[in-house]
CSV table of C-alpha atoms in Angstrom, one decimal:
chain,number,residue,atom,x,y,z
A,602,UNK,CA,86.9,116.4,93.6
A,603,UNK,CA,88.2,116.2,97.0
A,604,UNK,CA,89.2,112.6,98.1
A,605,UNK,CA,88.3,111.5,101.9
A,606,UNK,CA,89.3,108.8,103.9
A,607,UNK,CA,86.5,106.9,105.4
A,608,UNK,CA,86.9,107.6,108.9
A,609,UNK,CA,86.0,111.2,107.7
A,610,UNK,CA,83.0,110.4,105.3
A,611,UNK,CA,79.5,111.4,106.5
A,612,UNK,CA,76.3,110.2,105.3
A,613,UNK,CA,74.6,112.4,102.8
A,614,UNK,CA,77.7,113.3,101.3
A,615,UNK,CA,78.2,112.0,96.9
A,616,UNK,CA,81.0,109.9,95.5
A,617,UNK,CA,82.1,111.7,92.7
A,618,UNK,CA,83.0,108.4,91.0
A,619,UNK,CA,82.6,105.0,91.0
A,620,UNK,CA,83.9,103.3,94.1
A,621,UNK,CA,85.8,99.8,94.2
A,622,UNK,CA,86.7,97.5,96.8
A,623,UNK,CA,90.6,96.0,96.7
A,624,UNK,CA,89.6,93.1,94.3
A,625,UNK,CA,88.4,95.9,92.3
A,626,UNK,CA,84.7,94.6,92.8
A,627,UNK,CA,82.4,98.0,92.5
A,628,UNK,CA,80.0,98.6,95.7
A,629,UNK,CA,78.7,102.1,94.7
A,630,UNK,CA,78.5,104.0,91.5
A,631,UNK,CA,79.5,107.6,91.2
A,632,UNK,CA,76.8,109.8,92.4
A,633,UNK,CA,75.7,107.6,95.0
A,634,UNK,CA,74.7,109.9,98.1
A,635,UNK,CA,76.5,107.8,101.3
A,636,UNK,CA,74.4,106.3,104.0
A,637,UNK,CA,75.9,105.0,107.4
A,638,UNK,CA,75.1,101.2,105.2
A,639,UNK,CA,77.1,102.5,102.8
A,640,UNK,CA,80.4,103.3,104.9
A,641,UNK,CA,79.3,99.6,107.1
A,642,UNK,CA,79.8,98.1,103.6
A,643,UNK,CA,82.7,100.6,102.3
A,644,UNK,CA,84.7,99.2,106.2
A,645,UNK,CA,83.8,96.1,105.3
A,646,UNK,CA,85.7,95.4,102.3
A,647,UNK,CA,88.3,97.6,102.9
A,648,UNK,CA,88.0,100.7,101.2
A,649,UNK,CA,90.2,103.6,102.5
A,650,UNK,CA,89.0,106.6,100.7
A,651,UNK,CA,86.9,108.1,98.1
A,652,UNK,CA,86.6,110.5,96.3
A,653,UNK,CA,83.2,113.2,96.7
A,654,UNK,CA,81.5,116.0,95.1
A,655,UNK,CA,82.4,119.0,96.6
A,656,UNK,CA,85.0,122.0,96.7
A,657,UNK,CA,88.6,120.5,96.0
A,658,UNK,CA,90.4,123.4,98.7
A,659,UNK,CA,88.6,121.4,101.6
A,660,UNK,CA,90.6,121.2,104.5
A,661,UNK,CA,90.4,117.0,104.7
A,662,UNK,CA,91.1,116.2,101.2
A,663,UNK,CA,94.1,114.2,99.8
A,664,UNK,CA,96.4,114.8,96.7
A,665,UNK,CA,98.1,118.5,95.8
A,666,UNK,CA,95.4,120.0,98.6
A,667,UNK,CA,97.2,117.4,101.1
A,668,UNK,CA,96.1,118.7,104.6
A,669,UNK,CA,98.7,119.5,107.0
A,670,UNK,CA,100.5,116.5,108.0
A,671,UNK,CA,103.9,116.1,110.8
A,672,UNK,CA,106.9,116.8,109.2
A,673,UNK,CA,108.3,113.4,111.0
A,674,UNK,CA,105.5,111.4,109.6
A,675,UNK,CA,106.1,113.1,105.9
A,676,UNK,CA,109.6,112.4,106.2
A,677,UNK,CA,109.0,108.9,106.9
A,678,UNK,CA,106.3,108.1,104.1
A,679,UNK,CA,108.9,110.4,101.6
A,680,UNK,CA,111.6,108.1,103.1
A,681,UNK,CA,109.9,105.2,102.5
A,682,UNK,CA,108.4,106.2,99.1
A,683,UNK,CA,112.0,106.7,97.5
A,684,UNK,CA,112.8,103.0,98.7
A,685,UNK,CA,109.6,101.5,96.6
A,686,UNK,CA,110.6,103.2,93.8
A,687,UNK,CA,114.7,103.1,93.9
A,688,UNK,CA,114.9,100.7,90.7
A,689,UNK,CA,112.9,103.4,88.8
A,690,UNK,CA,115.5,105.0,86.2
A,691,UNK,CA,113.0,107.0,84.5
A,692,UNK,CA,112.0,110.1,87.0
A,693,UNK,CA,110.4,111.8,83.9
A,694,UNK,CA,107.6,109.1,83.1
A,695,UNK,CA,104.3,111.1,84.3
A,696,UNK,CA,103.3,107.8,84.9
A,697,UNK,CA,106.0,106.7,87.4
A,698,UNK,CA,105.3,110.6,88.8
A,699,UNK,CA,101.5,109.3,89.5
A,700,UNK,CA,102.5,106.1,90.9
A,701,UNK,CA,104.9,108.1,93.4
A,702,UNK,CA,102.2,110.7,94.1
A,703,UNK,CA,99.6,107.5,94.7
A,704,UNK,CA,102.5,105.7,97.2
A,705,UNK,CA,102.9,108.8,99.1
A,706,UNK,CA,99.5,109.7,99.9
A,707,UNK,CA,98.9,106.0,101.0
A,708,UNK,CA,101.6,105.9,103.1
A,709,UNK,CA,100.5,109.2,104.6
A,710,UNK,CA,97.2,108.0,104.8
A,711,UNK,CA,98.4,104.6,106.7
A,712,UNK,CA,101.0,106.9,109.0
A,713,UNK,CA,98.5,109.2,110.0
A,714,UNK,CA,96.0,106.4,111.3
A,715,UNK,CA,98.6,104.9,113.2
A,716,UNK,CA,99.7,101.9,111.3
A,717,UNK,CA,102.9,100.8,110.4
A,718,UNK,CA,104.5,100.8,106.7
């Protein structure tokens, strides 16, 4: 399940799961095929990305298929990243691995739109 940010959704595409704005309030259920209302509403109460059905080596999606990003821009969100996390004593936990992985792909998300961190 490839995840896309919302500048890159287009209408007719399906969420692949259940989609949440940041108060965790659900909008859409998974398998809801997107309409341009649905991205207006999705903009509206801030959701960055979802995740769609469709073919997980897709060229925009996020996580281990990250697309091609500027080394200076990676180096900043790895920088950054390390910082959140440099209490963490346990670089083991798969849960503190997630978390990192989550953070990064945020941060890379924010950096690549332009915004600062």
């Amino acid at each position: 399940m490839p995840t896309l940010r919302l500048k890159n959704l287009e209408t007719g595409m399906v969420t692949a799961s259940d989609v949440f704005d940041q108060s965790g309030r659900m909008l859409f259920p998974a398998h809801t095929e997107i309409s341009a209302k649905h991205i207006k509403v999705m903009k509206t109460w801030g959701v960055n990305e979802i995740e769609i059905v469709g073919d997980a080596d897709e060229q925009d999606t996020l996580g281990p298929h990250t697309p091609i990003v500027d080394p200076a821009v990676m180096a900043a969100a790895e920088e950054r990243t390390q910082m959140l996390f440099r209490f963490n004593t346990n670089e083991d936990d798969p849960l503190v691995a997630e978390l990192k992985r989550l953070c990064l792909q945020r941060l890379l998300s924010q950096l690549s739109e332009g915004e600062t961190v």
